Structure formats: C-alpha cells, structure tokens
C-alpha cells in the first residue's frame, strides 16, 4: 500500500488500474478477482498487495487521479462565475464518458459522490463566494452543491450525454441562479 514515487512502482499502479478498468468493461465489478487483475496487468499478486489493499482501493486511486486532473483544470481555467466553472465541469466529465458508463453499469457511481463530499470544501476554498456565510451555512451550502452536481451528472449519464457540456452548463446555471423549479 505504498505510494512510492519510484517509476517502477508508479508503472505497476498504472498497470493495475488499467487492468481493472479493462476488466470492468466486460465483467461485473463484484465478480472481478485480484488474480484476474494481476493476470491482465501481467504482474504478481505480491505487487498488487504492495500497492493496494483491495480492488476498491484501485478504483479509489483512479477516481483520485481524475479529481486531481479536474482540480488542476479548474485552477488553470480562470473561472469567474457559475457558468464558466460548470462548463469546465461538464467538459471534464464529457472527456471521461467511458469511465462514467462503466461505473454506472456496475452501480459504482457512489465512488464519485464520495470524492465530491471530500473535495468540494477544498474546491469551495479555491473559489470563495462573495457572500460571507457563517460556517454552518457554508457546510450546508457545500452539501447542497455536492447533491446538485452529483444528481445532475447522474441525470446526464441516464440521458446518455445527449446535451453538450455547454448546454449542461447553461442548465446548471439556470438552476443555481434562477431556480427553475416551481414551488
């Protein structure tokens, strides 16, 4: 379970991740074994367990990698409003459609939700809002945002990504800024 920066260790982790993702395309996640993963990766079990405790840890590492890429994209995109950050969000996920579909097929989208719960407070600090809310309101606001992003992403997946990332950003902006939901 080391996170060695040794190039060989990094390569082994990458091979294990890619093997799991490849196997998930044709086989249910719960039926994939560690033996199958290491066989596909052309590694030995000892190497697997040197880096991961189980296949959930492998999937978590890949989700962590994706969210690191997303955060770096957000930082470099110089977003100044809801619409701009939503475009980045939906463009990012549109570049990872195959992974989202595999997660959905295996009932594993909760891996994304869990990462949202962990990272949205950090992302929120990167882009502080102009309104000053007390810490309790801020916590609820972050939870609200997590649920919104999560459910809109799930609906977009269910609709097979019919709308473009730009259209999804417009929809999200309308919901957030203009609450199109009738009370």
mmCIF file of N, CA and C in Angstrom, residues 110-178:
data_model
loop_
_atom_site.group_PDB
_atom_site.id
_atom_site.type_symbol
_atom_site.label_atom_id
_atom_site.label_comp_id
_atom_site.label_asym_id
_atom_site.label_seq_id
_atom_site.Cartn_x
_atom_site.Cartn_y
_atom_site.Cartn_z
ATOM 1 N N UNK A 110 -21.235 5.829 -6.793
ATOM 2 C CA UNK A 110 -21.025 6.387 -5.449
ATOM 3 C C UNK A 110 -19.547 6.699 -5.184
ATOM 4 N N UNK A 111 -18.641 6.090 -5.931
ATOM 5 C CA UNK A 111 -17.220 6.439 -5.781
ATOM 6 C C UNK A 111 -17.004 7.916 -6.129
ATOM 7 N N UNK A 112 -17.747 8.406 -7.116
ATOM 8 C CA UNK A 112 -17.661 9.819 -7.499
ATOM 9 C C UNK A 112 -18.283 10.686 -6.408
ATOM 10 N N UNK A 113 -19.448 10.286 -5.917
ATOM 11 C CA UNK A 113 -20.119 11.051 -4.856
ATOM 12 C C UNK A 113 -19.240 11.158 -3.617
ATOM 13 N N UNK A 114 -18.623 10.066 -3.229
ATOM 14 C CA UNK A 114 -17.744 10.086 -2.051
ATOM 15 C C UNK A 114 -16.600 11.079 -2.237
ATOM 16 N N UNK A 115 -16.069 11.143 -3.439
ATOM 17 C CA UNK A 115 -14.978 12.079 -3.707
ATOM 18 C C UNK A 115 -15.488 13.515 -3.711
ATOM 19 N N UNK A 116 -16.702 13.743 -4.227
ATOM 20 C CA UNK A 116 -17.308 15.083 -4.144
ATOM 21 C C UNK A 116 -17.374 15.539 -2.696
ATOM 22 N N UNK A 117 -17.900 14.665 -1.840
ATOM 23 C CA UNK A 117 -18.040 15.020 -0.422
ATOM 24 C C UNK A 117 -16.703 15.440 0.173
ATOM 25 N N UNK A 118 -15.665 14.775 -0.247
ATOM 26 C CA UNK A 118 -14.329 15.058 0.271
ATOM 27 C C UNK A 118 -13.728 16.343 -0.319
ATOM 28 N N UNK A 119 -13.939 16.563 -1.616
ATOM 29 C CA UNK A 119 -13.214 17.634 -2.298
ATOM 30 C C UNK A 119 -13.963 18.947 -2.477
ATOM 31 N N UNK A 120 -15.289 18.944 -2.427
ATOM 32 C CA UNK A 120 -15.989 20.208 -2.641
ATOM 33 C C UNK A 120 -15.631 21.284 -1.624
ATOM 34 N N UNK A 121 -15.423 20.947 -0.349
ATOM 35 C CA UNK A 121 -14.968 22.008 0.563
ATOM 36 C C UNK A 121 -13.638 22.623 0.116
ATOM 37 N N UNK A 122 -12.728 21.793 -0.385
ATOM 38 C CA UNK A 122 -11.441 22.290 -0.876
ATOM 39 C C UNK A 122 -11.632 23.160 -2.116
ATOM 40 N N UNK A 123 -12.468 22.708 -3.030
ATOM 41 C CA UNK A 123 -12.741 23.478 -4.246
ATOM 42 C C UNK A 123 -13.412 24.797 -3.883
ATOM 43 N N UNK A 124 -14.311 24.747 -2.910
ATOM 44 C CA UNK A 124 -15.003 25.955 -2.463
ATOM 45 C C UNK A 124 -14.010 26.995 -1.932
ATOM 46 N N UNK A 125 -12.972 26.534 -1.253
ATOM 47 C CA UNK A 125 -11.941 27.455 -0.748
ATOM 48 C C UNK A 125 -11.132 28.069 -1.892
ATOM 49 N N UNK A 126 -10.992 27.330 -2.983
ATOM 50 C CA UNK A 126 -10.273 27.851 -4.145
ATOM 51 C C UNK A 126 -11.040 28.997 -4.795
ATOM 52 N N UNK A 127 -12.373 28.919 -4.720
ATOM 53 C CA UNK A 127 -13.239 29.905 -5.358
ATOM 54 C C UNK A 127 -14.220 30.457 -4.337
ATOM 55 N N UNK A 128 -13.733 31.279 -3.422
ATOM 56 C CA UNK A 128 -14.628 31.790 -2.383
ATOM 57 C C UNK A 128 -15.730 32.663 -2.981
ATOM 58 N N UNK A 129 -16.931 32.512 -2.417
ATOM 59 C CA UNK A 129 -18.047 33.307 -2.916
ATOM 60 C C UNK A 129 -17.992 34.706 -2.308
ATOM 61 N N UNK A 130 -18.692 35.616 -2.943
ATOM 62 C CA UNK A 130 -18.673 36.999 -2.481
ATOM 63 C C UNK A 130 -19.474 37.170 -1.204
ATOM 64 N N UNK A 131 -20.529 36.381 -1.054
ATOM 65 C CA UNK A 131 -21.324 36.456 0.167
ATOM 66 C C UNK A 131 -20.539 35.823 1.301
ATOM 67 N N UNK A 132 -20.615 36.417 2.446
ATOM 68 C CA UNK A 132 -19.974 35.801 3.603
ATOM 69 C C UNK A 132 -21.049 35.075 4.394
ATOM 70 N N UNK A 133 -20.928 33.798 4.471
ATOM 71 C CA UNK A 133 -21.878 32.982 5.215
ATOM 72 C C UNK A 133 -21.177 32.453 6.455
ATOM 73 N N UNK A 134 -21.972 32.200 7.485
ATOM 74 C CA UNK A 134 -21.343 31.602 8.660
ATOM 75 C C UNK A 134 -20.955 30.165 8.331
ATOM 76 N N UNK A 135 -20.164 29.557 9.186
ATOM 77 C CA UNK A 135 -19.602 28.239 8.876
ATOM 78 C C UNK A 135 -20.677 27.168 8.728
ATOM 79 N N UNK A 136 -21.752 27.259 9.478
ATOM 80 C CA UNK A 136 -22.824 26.263 9.352
ATOM 81 C C UNK A 136 -23.515 26.413 8.001
ATOM 82 N N UNK A 137 -23.824 27.649 7.613
ATOM 83 C CA UNK A 137 -24.432 27.873 6.299
ATOM 84 C C UNK A 137 -23.500 27.403 5.188
ATOM 85 N N UNK A 138 -22.224 27.630 5.370
ATOM 86 C CA UNK A 138 -21.230 27.206 4.382
ATOM 87 C C UNK A 138 -21.233 25.683 4.240
ATOM 88 N N UNK A 139 -21.293 24.967 5.352
ATOM 89 C CA UNK A 139 -21.337 23.498 5.308
ATOM 90 C C UNK A 139 -22.567 23.009 4.556
ATOM 91 N N UNK A 140 -23.722 23.601 4.855
ATOM 92 C CA UNK A 140 -24.951 23.198 4.171
ATOM 93 C C UNK A 140 -24.906 23.573 2.693
ATOM 94 N N UNK A 141 -24.323 24.697 2.394
ATOM 95 C CA UNK A 141 -24.197 25.126 1.007
ATOM 96 C C UNK A 141 -23.340 24.142 0.215
ATOM 97 N N UNK A 142 -22.263 23.688 0.821
ATOM 98 C CA UNK A 142 -21.390 22.715 0.159
ATOM 99 C C UNK A 142 -22.125 21.390 -0.041
ATOM 100 N N UNK A 143 -22.880 20.953 0.961
ATOM 101 C CA UNK A 143 -23.667 19.721 0.826
ATOM 102 C C UNK A 143 -24.701 19.855 -0.286
ATOM 103 N N UNK A 144 -25.331 21.017 -0.353
ATOM 104 C CA UNK A 144 -26.314 21.294 -1.394
ATOM 105 C C UNK A 144 -25.647 21.229 -2.775
ATOM 106 N N UNK A 145 -24.490 21.849 -2.896
ATOM 107 C CA UNK A 145 -23.758 21.836 -4.165
ATOM 108 C C UNK A 145 -23.346 20.423 -4.553
ATOM 109 N N UNK A 146 -22.884 19.659 -3.567
ATOM 110 C CA UNK A 146 -22.496 18.269 -3.827
ATOM 111 C C UNK A 146 -23.668 17.495 -4.408
ATOM 112 N N UNK A 147 -24.817 17.598 -3.752
ATOM 113 C CA UNK A 147 -26.009 16.898 -4.226
ATOM 114 C C UNK A 147 -26.431 17.354 -5.609
ATOM 115 N N UNK A 148 -26.347 18.655 -5.846
ATOM 116 C CA UNK A 148 -26.729 19.187 -7.149
ATOM 117 C C UNK A 148 -25.823 18.694 -8.261
ATOM 118 N N UNK A 149 -24.525 18.859 -8.077
ATOM 119 C CA UNK A 149 -23.579 18.385 -9.090
ATOM 120 C C UNK A 149 -23.739 16.884 -9.331
ATOM 121 N N UNK A 150 -23.854 16.136 -8.240
ATOM 122 C CA UNK A 150 -23.972 14.692 -8.319
ATOM 123 C C UNK A 150 -25.216 14.279 -9.098
ATOM 124 N N UNK A 151 -26.374 14.814 -8.721
ATOM 125 C CA UNK A 151 -27.626 14.401 -9.357
ATOM 126 C C UNK A 151 -27.726 14.864 -10.802
ATOM 127 N N UNK A 152 -27.216 16.035 -11.101
ATOM 128 C CA UNK A 152 -27.228 16.494 -12.495
ATOM 129 C C UNK A 152 -26.310 15.616 -13.344
ATOM 130 N N UNK A 153 -25.154 15.247 -12.807
ATOM 131 C CA UNK A 153 -24.265 14.338 -13.531
ATOM 132 C C UNK A 153 -24.958 12.995 -13.769
ATOM 133 N N UNK A 154 -25.612 12.461 -12.745
ATOM 134 C CA UNK A 154 -26.321 11.175 -12.893
ATOM 135 C C UNK A 154 -27.433 11.266 -13.936
ATOM 136 N N UNK A 155 -28.180 12.361 -13.934
ATOM 137 C CA UNK A 155 -29.248 12.549 -14.926
ATOM 138 C C UNK A 155 -28.655 12.639 -16.327
ATOM 139 N N UNK A 156 -27.534 13.324 -16.464
ATOM 140 C CA UNK A 156 -26.863 13.445 -17.763
ATOM 141 C C UNK A 156 -26.399 12.072 -18.247
ATOM 142 N N UNK A 157 -25.883 11.262 -17.331
ATOM 143 C CA UNK A 157 -25.475 9.894 -17.678
ATOM 144 C C UNK A 157 -26.696 9.094 -18.116
ATOM 145 N N UNK A 158 -27.794 9.189 -17.335
ATOM 146 C CA UNK A 158 -29.032 8.472 -17.675
ATOM 147 C C UNK A 158 -29.545 8.860 -19.063
ATOM 148 N N UNK A 159 -29.375 10.118 -19.422
ATOM 149 C CA UNK A 159 -29.831 10.610 -20.731
ATOM 150 C C UNK A 159 -28.792 10.343 -21.824
ATOM 151 N N UNK A 160 -27.773 9.580 -21.483
ATOM 152 C CA UNK A 160 -26.722 9.174 -22.417
ATOM 153 C C UNK A 160 -25.987 10.370 -23.027
ATOM 154 N N UNK A 161 -25.784 11.399 -22.205
ATOM 155 C CA UNK A 161 -24.966 12.550 -22.579
ATOM 156 C C UNK A 161 -25.480 13.258 -23.838
ATOM 157 N N UNK A 162 -26.806 13.320 -23.980
ATOM 158 C CA UNK A 162 -27.408 13.958 -25.159
ATOM 159 C C UNK A 162 -27.012 15.431 -25.247
ATOM 160 N N UNK A 163 -27.085 16.130 -24.121
ATOM 161 C CA UNK A 163 -26.767 17.555 -24.113
ATOM 162 C C UNK A 163 -25.250 17.753 -24.147
ATOM 163 N N UNK A 164 -24.839 18.823 -24.783
ATOM 164 C CA UNK A 164 -23.411 19.160 -24.827
ATOM 165 C C UNK A 164 -22.979 19.693 -23.463
ATOM 166 N N UNK A 165 -21.672 19.696 -23.188
ATOM 167 C CA UNK A 165 -21.201 20.291 -21.935
ATOM 168 C C UNK A 165 -21.643 21.751 -21.776
ATOM 169 N N UNK A 166 -21.640 22.503 -22.871
ATOM 170 C CA UNK A 166 -22.066 23.906 -22.802
ATOM 171 C C UNK A 166 -23.547 24.006 -22.444
ATOM 172 N N UNK A 167 -24.361 23.151 -23.036
ATOM 173 C CA UNK A 167 -25.795 23.140 -22.710
ATOM 174 C C UNK A 167 -26.014 22.724 -21.256
ATOM 175 N N UNK A 168 -25.253 21.756 -20.799
ATOM 176 C CA UNK A 168 -25.375 21.339 -19.396
ATOM 177 C C UNK A 168 -24.976 22.474 -18.456
ATOM 178 N N UNK A 169 -23.955 23.225 -18.827
ATOM 179 C CA UNK A 169 -23.531 24.366 -18.003
ATOM 180 C C UNK A 169 -24.636 25.414 -17.943
ATOM 181 N N UNK A 170 -25.304 25.643 -19.076
ATOM 182 C CA UNK A 170 -26.406 26.602 -19.103
ATOM 183 C C UNK A 170 -27.552 26.135 -18.215
ATOM 184 N N UNK A 171 -27.875 24.855 -18.293
ATOM 185 C CA UNK A 171 -28.933 24.280 -17.456
ATOM 186 C C UNK A 171 -28.572 24.434 -15.986
ATOM 187 N N UNK A 172 -27.346 24.077 -15.655
ATOM 188 C CA UNK A 172 -26.903 24.180 -14.259
ATOM 189 C C UNK A 172 -26.968 25.628 -13.773
ATOM 190 N N UNK A 173 -26.485 26.545 -14.598
ATOM 191 C CA UNK A 173 -26.512 27.961 -14.217
ATOM 192 C C UNK A 173 -27.946 28.431 -13.978
ATOM 193 N N UNK A 174 -28.869 28.033 -14.854
ATOM 194 C CA UNK A 174 -30.272 28.421 -14.674
ATOM 195 C C UNK A 174 -30.840 27.879 -13.374
ATOM 196 N N UNK A 175 -30.485 26.665 -13.053
ATOM 197 C CA UNK A 175 -30.979 26.070 -11.806
ATOM 198 C C UNK A 175 -30.413 26.812 -10.605
ATOM 199 N N UNK A 176 -29.121 27.044 -10.612
ATOM 200 C CA UNK A 176 -28.461 27.674 -9.465
ATOM 201 C C UNK A 176 -28.855 29.135 -9.312
ATOM 202 N N UNK A 177 -28.842 29.866 -10.402
ATOM 203 C CA UNK A 177 -29.061 31.311 -10.308
ATOM 204 C C UNK A 177 -30.523 31.729 -10.411
ATOM 205 N N UNK A 178 -31.318 30.925 -11.086
ATOM 206 C CA UNK A 178 -32.686 31.354 -11.357
ATOM 207 C C UNK A 178 -33.727 30.346 -10.904
#
